[in-house]
mmCIF file with all atom_site columns, C-alpha atoms in Angstrom:
data_model
loop_
_atom_site.group_PDB
_atom_site.id
_atom_site.type_symbol
_atom_site.label_atom_id
_atom_site.label_alt_id
_atom_site.label_comp_id
_atom_site.label_asym_id
_atom_site.label_entity_id
_atom_site.label_seq_id
_atom_site.pdbx_PDB_ins_code
_atom_site.Cartn_x
_atom_site.Cartn_y
_atom_site.Cartn_z
_atom_site.occupancy
_atom_site.B_iso_or_equiv
_atom_site.pdbx_formal_charge
_atom_site.auth_seq_id
_atom_site.auth_comp_id
_atom_site.auth_asym_id
_atom_site.auth_atom_id
_atom_site.pdbx_PDB_model_num
ATOM 1  C CA . MET A 1 1  ? 73.129 82.289 -171.115 1.00 44.00 ? 1  MET A CA 1
ATOM 2  C CA . LYS A 1 2  ? 69.437 81.689 -171.772 1.00 57.00 ? 2  LYS A CA 1
ATOM 3  C CA . SER A 1 3  ? 67.902 83.758 -174.538 1.00 68.00 ? 3  SER A CA 1
ATOM 4  C CA . GLU A 1 4  ? 65.270 86.243 -173.507 1.00 88.00 ? 4  GLU A CA 1
ATOM 5  C CA . GLN A 1 5  ? 61.640 85.368 -174.046 1.00 93.00 ? 5  GLN A CA 1
ATOM 6  C CA . THR A 1 6  ? 58.840 87.731 -174.942 1.00 97.00 ? 6  THR A CA 1
ATOM 7  C CA . TYR A 1 7  ? 55.781 87.333 -172.734 1.00 97.00 ? 7  TYR A CA 1
ATOM 8  C CA . LEU A 1 8  ? 52.468 88.561 -174.138 1.00 98.00 ? 8  LEU A CA 1
ATOM 9  C CA . THR A 1 9  ? 49.007 88.999 -172.688 1.00 97.00 ? 9  THR A CA 1
ATOM 10 C CA . THR A 1 10 ? 46.054 87.509 -174.552 1.00 97.00 ? 10 THR A CA 1
ATOM 11 C CA . ASP A 1 11 ? 45.262 90.899 -176.115 1.00 98.00 ? 11 ASP A CA 1
ATOM 12 C CA . GLN A 1 12 ? 48.858 91.391 -177.251 1.00 98.00 ? 12 GLN A CA 1
ATOM 13 C CA . LEU A 1 13 ? 48.949 87.910 -178.785 1.00 97.00 ? 13 LEU A CA 1
ATOM 14 C CA . SER A 1 14 ? 45.628 88.640 -180.460 1.00 97.00 ? 14 SER A CA 1
ATOM 15 C CA . ASP A 1 15 ? 47.170 91.689 -182.162 1.00 97.00 ? 15 ASP A CA 1
ATOM 16 C CA . ARG A 1 16 ? 50.118 89.636 -183.436 1.00 96.00 ? 16 ARG A CA 1
ATOM 17 C CA . ILE A 1 17 ? 48.308 86.572 -184.785 1.00 94.00 ? 17 ILE A CA 1
ATOM 18 C CA . HIS A 1 18 ? 45.056 88.266 -185.815 1.00 95.00 ? 18 HIS A CA 1
ATOM 19 C CA . TYR A 1 19 ? 42.742 86.020 -183.833 1.00 95.00 ? 19 TYR A CA 1
ATOM 20 C CA . THR A 1 20 ? 40.358 87.509 -181.292 1.00 96.00 ? 20 THR A CA 1
ATOM 21 C CA . ALA A 1 21 ? 41.281 87.155 -177.634 1.00 97.00 ? 21 ALA A CA 1
ATOM 22 C CA . ARG A 1 22 ? 38.096 85.137 -177.204 1.00 96.00 ? 22 ARG A CA 1
ATOM 23 C CA . THR A 1 23 ? 39.148 82.664 -179.932 1.00 95.00 ? 23 THR A CA 1
ATOM 24 C CA . ILE A 1 24 ? 42.556 82.293 -178.309 1.00 95.00 ? 24 ILE A CA 1
ATOM 25 C CA . ARG A 1 25 ? 41.006 81.540 -174.908 1.00 94.00 ? 25 ARG A CA 1
ATOM 26 C CA . ASN A 1 26 ? 38.152 79.321 -176.126 1.00 95.00 ? 26 ASN A CA 1
ATOM 27 C CA . GLU A 1 27 ? 39.609 77.457 -179.109 1.00 93.00 ? 27 GLU A CA 1
ATOM 28 C CA . LEU A 1 28 ? 43.402 77.625 -179.183 1.00 93.00 ? 28 LEU A CA 1
ATOM 29 C CA . LEU A 1 29 ? 44.220 77.314 -175.490 1.00 91.00 ? 29 LEU A CA 1
ATOM 30 C CA . ASP A 1 30 ? 45.088 73.681 -174.690 1.00 86.00 ? 30 ASP A CA 1
ATOM 31 C CA . ALA A 1 31 ? 44.156 72.586 -178.221 1.00 89.00 ? 31 ALA A CA 1
ATOM 32 C CA . CYS A 1 32 ? 47.049 74.256 -180.068 1.00 90.00 ? 32 CYS A CA 1
ATOM 33 C CA . LEU A 1 33 ? 48.748 76.175 -177.296 1.00 94.00 ? 33 LEU A CA 1
ATOM 34 C CA . ILE A 1 34 ? 50.252 74.003 -174.574 1.00 94.00 ? 34 ILE A CA 1
ATOM 35 C CA . GLU A 1 35 ? 50.851 75.155 -171.007 1.00 95.00 ? 35 GLU A CA 1
ATOM 36 C CA . GLY A 1 36 ? 54.550 75.169 -170.205 1.00 95.00 ? 36 GLY A CA 1
ATOM 37 C CA . LYS A 1 37 ? 55.527 75.382 -173.869 1.00 95.00 ? 37 LYS A CA 1
ATOM 38 C CA . HIS A 1 38 ? 53.413 78.191 -175.339 1.00 95.00 ? 38 HIS A CA 1
ATOM 39 C CA . TYR A 1 39 ? 52.129 79.852 -172.180 1.00 97.00 ? 39 TYR A CA 1
ATOM 40 C CA . ILE A 1 40 ? 52.583 80.032 -168.434 1.00 97.00 ? 40 ILE A CA 1
ATOM 41 C CA . ARG A 1 41 ? 50.453 80.982 -165.476 1.00 96.00 ? 41 ARG A CA 1
ATOM 42 C CA . PRO A 1 42 ? 52.824 83.056 -163.343 1.00 94.00 ? 42 PRO A CA 1
ATOM 43 C CA . PHE A 1 43 ? 52.702 82.387 -159.628 1.00 92.00 ? 43 PHE A CA 1
ATOM 44 C CA . GLY A 1 44 ? 49.924 79.806 -160.125 1.00 87.00 ? 44 GLY A CA 1
ATOM 45 C CA . ARG A 1 45 ? 47.387 82.507 -160.881 1.00 90.00 ? 45 ARG A CA 1
ATOM 46 C CA . ARG A 1 46 ? 44.640 82.771 -163.482 1.00 91.00 ? 46 ARG A CA 1
ATOM 47 C CA . LYS A 1 47 ? 46.530 85.310 -165.600 1.00 94.00 ? 47 LYS A CA 1
ATOM 48 C CA . ILE A 1 48 ? 48.123 83.770 -168.669 1.00 97.00 ? 48 ILE A CA 1
ATOM 49 C CA . LEU A 1 49 ? 51.306 84.965 -170.338 1.00 98.00 ? 49 LEU A CA 1
ATOM 50 C CA . PHE A 1 50 ? 52.092 83.638 -173.793 1.00 98.00 ? 50 PHE A CA 1
ATOM 51 C CA . ILE A 1 51 ? 55.667 82.895 -174.888 1.00 97.00 ? 51 ILE A CA 1
ATOM 52 C CA . TRP A 1 52 ? 55.914 84.550 -178.290 1.00 97.00 ? 52 TRP A CA 1
ATOM 53 C CA . GLU A 1 53 ? 59.041 82.771 -179.553 1.00 97.00 ? 53 GLU A CA 1
ATOM 54 C CA . ALA A 1 54 ? 57.524 79.293 -178.968 1.00 95.00 ? 54 ALA A CA 1
ATOM 55 C CA . ILE A 1 55 ? 54.256 80.236 -180.646 1.00 95.00 ? 55 ILE A CA 1
ATOM 56 C CA . GLU A 1 56 ? 55.973 81.883 -183.614 1.00 94.00 ? 56 GLU A CA 1
ATOM 57 C CA . SER A 1 57 ? 58.301 78.908 -184.088 1.00 93.00 ? 57 SER A CA 1
ATOM 58 C CA . ASP A 1 58 ? 55.428 76.410 -184.139 1.00 91.00 ? 58 ASP A CA 1
ATOM 59 C CA . MET A 1 59 ? 53.353 78.581 -186.485 1.00 89.00 ? 59 MET A CA 1
ATOM 60 C CA . LEU A 1 60 ? 56.246 78.812 -188.941 1.00 89.00 ? 60 LEU A CA 1
ATOM 61 C CA . ASN A 1 61 ? 56.999 75.077 -188.732 1.00 87.00 ? 61 ASN A CA 1
ATOM 62 C CA . ILE A 1 62 ? 53.363 74.161 -189.389 1.00 78.00 ? 62 ILE A CA 1
ATOM 63 C CA . ALA A 1 63 ? 53.165 76.659 -192.272 1.00 67.00 ? 63 ALA A CA 1
ATOM 64 C CA . HIS A 1 64 ? 56.373 75.224 -193.764 1.00 63.00 ? 64 HIS A CA 1
ATOM 65 C CA . ASP A 1 65 ? 55.079 71.635 -193.438 1.00 65.00 ? 65 ASP A CA 1
ATOM 66 C CA . SER A 1 66 ? 51.733 72.591 -195.022 1.00 54.00 ? 66 SER A CA 1
ATOM 67 C CA . LEU A 1 67 ? 53.484 74.337 -197.890 1.00 46.00 ? 67 LEU A CA 1
ATOM 68 C CA . ALA A 1 68 ? 55.722 71.315 -198.494 1.00 47.00 ? 68 ALA A CA 1
ATOM 69 C CA . LEU A 1 69 ? 52.685 69.024 -198.648 1.00 46.00 ? 69 LEU A CA 1
ATOM 70 C CA . ALA A 1 70 ? 50.899 71.336 -201.076 1.00 44.00 ? 70 ALA A CA 1
ATOM 71 C CA . CYS A 1 71 ? 53.915 71.411 -203.412 1.00 40.00 ? 71 CYS A CA 1
ATOM 72 C CA . LYS A 1 72 ? 54.425 67.662 -203.657 1.00 47.00 ? 72 LYS A CA 1
ATOM 73 C CA . LYS A 1 73 ? 53.360 66.108 -206.932 1.00 48.00 ? 73 LYS A CA 1
ATOM 74 C CA . PRO A 1 74 ? 50.452 63.682 -206.597 1.00 52.00 ? 74 PRO A CA 1
ATOM 75 C CA . MET A 1 75 ? 51.290 60.055 -207.213 1.00 48.00 ? 75 MET A CA 1
ATOM 76 C CA . GLU A 1 76 ? 50.668 58.982 -210.787 1.00 52.00 ? 76 GLU A CA 1
ATOM 77 C CA . VAL A 1 77 ? 48.081 56.241 -211.151 1.00 52.00 ? 77 VAL A CA 1
ATOM 78 C CA . VAL A 1 78 ? 48.618 53.878 -214.060 1.00 54.00 ? 78 VAL A CA 1
ATOM 79 C CA . ASN A 1 79 ? 45.829 51.592 -215.227 1.00 60.00 ? 79 ASN A CA 1
ATOM 80 C CA . HIS A 1 80 ? 47.144 48.553 -217.093 1.00 62.00 ? 80 HIS A CA 1
ATOM 81 C CA . GLY A 1 81 ? 43.768 47.148 -217.981 1.00 60.00 ? 81 GLY A CA 1
#
């Protein structure tokens, strides 16, 4: 059985991720959000529906990776001269 997916309009996604709908359409669409993975165009139309679970998963993975990088100790440089 396939798990249910939550489909959001641009305005609904905007409320969840705290970016304006305009920023989502103009900057995130096709740069960070990939058609078929993060959003669909039902029935080949212009309307876009975002897949919340895919977006949330990628946001959390990127945040986790960024946090891991920030916590790593910098390499120690030793000058023997």
